[in-house]
Amino acid sequence: MDAARGHTAGMSMEVPQIFDRRIVRLHRDRAAPALDQVRPVLEEAASRLLERLDDVTRVFGTALDIGGRGVVAPLLRARGIDTVVGDLSPRICALDGGPAVCMDGEWLPFAPHSFDLVVASLSLHWVNDLPGLLAQVRRILVPDGLFLACMPVLPTLAGLRQALMEAEMARHGGVSPRVSPFPGLRDCASLLQRAGFALPVADGDVIHLSYRTPMGLLADLRHAGETNALHQRTRTMTSPGLIADAMSRLPRDGEDAIAQDLHIAIMTGWSPAPTQQQPLKPGQFDVSLEDMLRGPQPT
């Protein structure tokens, strides 16, 4: 285990630090008292993610909830699964009524084969070394353990990103990064394969969100702890004029509401085990694809 830690630490030094993890923690601490304001969105994402458990016959006894913000763990415990909460924010950990570990989500302080199930709902998009984290998840899962995750993907917040860029370019002649970069759906499937999960699947889903005013969108981002934590963010206070200009540029739908849909990838992957089904190798098929497409031939 110590050797694995040393190897992981050595690898992480080479990973580009896109996100400021200290700021991510501060944002989550600040958001802890206001999480009820965004609970419907968090619950919708968690419920769509945990629906995948209804299609699985395997029984899960122990689970780790990574960054579920007080929503995922109660749902898992309601299913009879002993659940440990892990979160970067001490304040969010303190809100949980069960066992909780205050930890940096980029390093999982658990022994190999500690959990049957690991769930990460809307908590992976601020991680610098996502391939490294997924490899750690696979390590702490028992053989034939399940990893479930959902994370924002493109084009989430595309309208806000474009509005901020246009407003800043018009006012200052340049732009600074203000919205987190998101992966694409294909990237998520590739990440699962790269981490060595068996039977990896990444499905797309959309949670439709609409706001009466632009400030409603900004308030939800703040209440969820999702404001700018990029390392290259501007350190100066954003002027109210720039915010007002950007908000006026947000696209509106036919009812003059502001649509900012949350596009998510729902990811599933299994820790490899000898009992799992294996894909056939080339040449092992009993019927060729050509024969299947042609269908039965007259005798």
Short mmCIF file of N, CA, C and O in Angstrom, two decimals, residues 190-240:
data_model
loop_
_atom_site.label_atom_id
_atom_site.label_comp_id
_atom_site.label_asym_id
_atom_site.label_seq_id
_atom_site.Cartn_x
_atom_site.Cartn_y
_atom_site.Cartn_z
N SER A 190 -13.81 6.86 -22.35
CA SER A 190 -12.39 6.58 -22.47
C SER A 190 -11.69 6.56 -21.12
O SER A 190 -10.79 5.76 -20.87
N LEU A 191 -12.11 7.45 -20.21
CA LEU A 191 -11.52 7.49 -18.87
C LEU A 191 -11.76 6.18 -18.13
O LEU A 191 -10.86 5.67 -17.44
N LEU A 192 -12.96 5.62 -18.24
CA LEU A 192 -13.25 4.35 -17.58
C LEU A 192 -12.38 3.23 -18.13
O LEU A 192 -11.85 2.40 -17.37
N GLN A 193 -12.23 3.20 -19.44
CA GLN A 193 -11.37 2.18 -20.05
C GLN A 193 -9.93 2.35 -19.63
O GLN A 193 -9.24 1.37 -19.30
N ARG A 194 -9.46 3.57 -19.62
CA ARG A 194 -8.07 3.85 -19.25
C ARG A 194 -7.79 3.43 -17.81
O ARG A 194 -6.69 2.97 -17.50
N ALA A 195 -8.78 3.56 -16.92
CA ALA A 195 -8.59 3.21 -15.52
C ALA A 195 -8.68 1.71 -15.28
O ALA A 195 -8.45 1.26 -14.16
N GLY A 196 -9.03 0.94 -16.30
CA GLY A 196 -9.04 -0.51 -16.18
C GLY A 196 -10.35 -1.11 -15.69
O GLY A 196 -10.38 -2.26 -15.25
N PHE A 197 -11.46 -0.35 -15.80
CA PHE A 197 -12.74 -0.90 -15.40
C PHE A 197 -13.24 -1.90 -16.44
O PHE A 197 -13.02 -1.72 -17.64
N ALA A 198 -13.93 -2.92 -15.97
CA ALA A 198 -14.56 -3.88 -16.86
C ALA A 198 -15.95 -3.39 -17.21
O ALA A 198 -16.61 -2.70 -16.42
N LEU A 199 -16.41 -3.74 -18.42
CA LEU A 199 -17.75 -3.40 -18.89
C LEU A 199 -18.07 -1.92 -18.73
O LEU A 199 -19.12 -1.54 -18.18
N PRO A 200 -17.19 -1.02 -19.18
CA PRO A 200 -17.43 0.42 -18.97
C PRO A 200 -18.52 0.95 -19.89
O PRO A 200 -18.59 0.61 -21.07
N VAL A 201 -19.37 1.82 -19.33
CA VAL A 201 -20.45 2.43 -20.10
C VAL A 201 -20.58 3.89 -19.66
O VAL A 201 -20.51 4.19 -18.47
N ALA A 202 -20.76 4.79 -20.62
CA ALA A 202 -21.04 6.19 -20.33
C ALA A 202 -22.24 6.62 -21.17
O ALA A 202 -22.16 6.65 -22.40
N ASP A 203 -23.34 6.92 -20.51
CA ASP A 203 -24.57 7.34 -21.17
C ASP A 203 -24.81 8.82 -20.92
O ASP A 203 -24.48 9.34 -19.84
N GLY A 204 -25.39 9.50 -21.88
CA GLY A 204 -25.72 10.91 -21.72
C GLY A 204 -27.14 11.11 -21.22
O GLY A 204 -28.04 10.33 -21.53
N ASP A 205 -27.34 12.15 -20.44
CA ASP A 205 -28.67 12.51 -19.95
C ASP A 205 -28.70 14.03 -19.79
O ASP A 205 -27.66 14.68 -19.73
N VAL A 206 -29.90 14.60 -19.71
CA VAL A 206 -30.06 16.04 -19.59
C VAL A 206 -31.07 16.35 -18.50
O VAL A 206 -32.17 15.79 -18.48
N ILE A 207 -30.69 17.23 -17.58
CA ILE A 207 -31.61 17.77 -16.58
C ILE A 207 -31.95 19.19 -17.03
O ILE A 207 -31.08 20.06 -17.09
N HIS A 208 -33.20 19.41 -17.38
CA HIS A 208 -33.62 20.69 -17.93
C HIS A 208 -33.81 21.71 -16.80
O HIS A 208 -34.60 21.49 -15.88
N LEU A 209 -33.08 22.80 -16.89
CA LEU A 209 -33.17 23.86 -15.89
C LEU A 209 -33.52 25.17 -16.59
O LEU A 209 -33.05 25.44 -17.69
N SER A 210 -34.34 25.98 -15.92
CA SER A 210 -34.75 27.26 -16.47
C SER A 210 -34.83 28.28 -15.34
O SER A 210 -35.29 27.96 -14.24
N TYR A 211 -34.39 29.50 -15.61
CA TYR A 211 -34.34 30.55 -14.59
C TYR A 211 -35.11 31.78 -15.07
O TYR A 211 -35.01 32.17 -16.24
N ARG A 212 -35.85 32.38 -14.14
CA ARG A 212 -36.58 33.61 -14.47
C ARG A 212 -35.63 34.77 -14.65
O ARG A 212 -35.87 35.67 -15.47
N THR A 213 -34.55 34.80 -13.86
CA THR A 213 -33.59 35.90 -13.94
C THR A 213 -32.18 35.35 -14.01
O THR A 213 -31.91 34.24 -13.52
N PRO A 214 -31.24 36.10 -14.60
CA PRO A 214 -29.85 35.64 -14.64
C PRO A 214 -29.26 35.43 -13.25
O PRO A 214 -28.45 34.52 -13.04
N MET A 215 -29.64 36.24 -12.29
CA MET A 215 -29.08 36.11 -10.95
C MET A 215 -29.50 34.82 -10.28
O MET A 215 -28.83 34.33 -9.37
N GLY A 216 -30.62 34.24 -10.71
CA GLY A 216 -31.02 32.94 -10.19
C GLY A 216 -30.02 31.87 -10.54
O GLY A 216 -29.71 30.98 -9.73
N LEU A 217 -29.51 31.91 -11.78
CA LEU A 217 -28.48 30.96 -12.21
C LEU A 217 -27.21 31.14 -11.38
O LEU A 217 -26.64 30.16 -10.87
N LEU A 218 -26.76 32.37 -11.21
CA LEU A 218 -25.54 32.62 -10.44
C LEU A 218 -25.72 32.21 -8.98
O LEU A 218 -24.78 31.69 -8.36
N ALA A 219 -26.92 32.42 -8.43
CA ALA A 219 -27.17 32.03 -7.05
C ALA A 219 -27.10 30.52 -6.88
O ALA A 219 -26.52 30.01 -5.90
N ASP A 220 -27.64 29.78 -7.83
CA ASP A 220 -27.58 28.31 -7.75
C ASP A 220 -26.14 27.82 -7.81
O ASP A 220 -25.77 26.88 -7.08
N LEU A 221 -25.33 28.41 -8.66
CA LEU A 221 -23.92 28.01 -8.75
C LEU A 221 -23.21 28.27 -7.41
O LEU A 221 -22.42 27.46 -6.95
N ARG A 222 -23.52 29.40 -6.79
CA ARG A 222 -22.90 29.72 -5.51
C ARG A 222 -23.39 28.78 -4.41
O ARG A 222 -22.60 28.29 -3.60
N HIS A 223 -24.70 28.52 -4.37
CA HIS A 223 -25.26 27.65 -3.34
C HIS A 223 -24.78 26.21 -3.47
O HIS A 223 -24.78 25.47 -2.48
N ALA A 224 -24.39 25.82 -4.67
CA ALA A 224 -23.89 24.46 -4.87
C ALA A 224 -22.38 24.37 -4.70
O ALA A 224 -21.81 23.28 -4.81
N GLY A 225 -21.71 25.51 -4.46
CA GLY A 225 -20.25 25.50 -4.36
C GLY A 225 -19.57 25.34 -5.71
O GLY A 225 -18.48 24.78 -5.80
N GLU A 226 -20.21 25.84 -6.77
CA GLU A 226 -19.73 25.61 -8.13
C GLU A 226 -19.19 26.87 -8.81
O GLU A 226 -19.16 26.94 -10.03
N THR A 227 -18.77 27.86 -8.04
CA THR A 227 -18.22 29.06 -8.65
C THR A 227 -16.75 28.84 -9.02
O THR A 227 -16.14 27.84 -8.66
N ASN A 228 -16.18 29.81 -9.71
CA ASN A 228 -14.88 29.67 -10.37
C ASN A 228 -13.76 29.26 -9.41
O ASN A 228 -13.45 29.97 -8.46
N ALA A 229 -13.14 28.10 -9.69
CA ALA A 229 -12.00 27.63 -8.90
C ALA A 229 -10.82 27.28 -9.79
O ALA A 229 -9.98 26.46 -9.43
N LEU A 230 -10.76 27.91 -10.96
CA LEU A 230 -9.65 27.66 -11.88
C LEU A 230 -8.38 28.33 -11.36
O LEU A 230 -8.42 29.44 -10.82
N HIS A 231 -7.26 27.67 -11.54
CA HIS A 231 -5.98 28.26 -11.12
C HIS A 231 -5.70 29.56 -11.87
O HIS A 231 -5.12 30.50 -11.31
N GLN A 232 -6.10 29.64 -13.13
CA GLN A 232 -5.80 30.81 -13.94
C GLN A 232 -6.91 31.87 -13.89
O GLN A 232 -6.93 32.78 -14.72
N ARG A 233 -7.80 31.76 -12.92
CA ARG A 233 -8.86 32.74 -12.79
C ARG A 233 -8.27 34.11 -12.45
O ARG A 233 -7.19 34.21 -11.88
N THR A 234 -8.99 35.15 -12.77
CA THR A 234 -8.56 36.48 -12.38
C THR A 234 -8.70 36.64 -10.87
O THR A 234 -9.67 36.16 -10.27
N ARG A 235 -7.73 37.29 -10.24
CA ARG A 235 -7.75 37.46 -8.79
C ARG A 235 -8.41 38.78 -8.37
O ARG A 235 -8.56 39.04 -7.19
N THR A 236 -8.79 39.60 -9.32
CA THR A 236 -9.43 40.88 -9.00
C THR A 236 -10.94 40.72 -8.94
O THR A 236 -11.51 39.79 -9.53
N MET A 237 -11.58 41.62 -8.23
CA MET A 237 -13.04 41.58 -8.10
C MET A 237 -13.69 41.88 -9.45
O MET A 237 -13.31 42.83 -10.14
N THR A 238 -14.63 41.02 -9.84
CA THR A 238 -15.35 41.24 -11.09
C THR A 238 -16.30 42.42 -10.92
O THR A 238 -17.08 42.47 -9.96
N SER A 239 -16.24 43.34 -11.85
CA SER A 239 -17.05 44.55 -11.73
C SER A 239 -18.53 44.23 -11.96
O SER A 239 -18.88 43.38 -12.78
N PRO A 240 -19.41 44.91 -11.22
CA PRO A 240 -20.86 44.72 -11.44
C PRO A 240 -21.27 45.02 -12.87
O PRO A 240 -22.19 44.38 -13.40
#
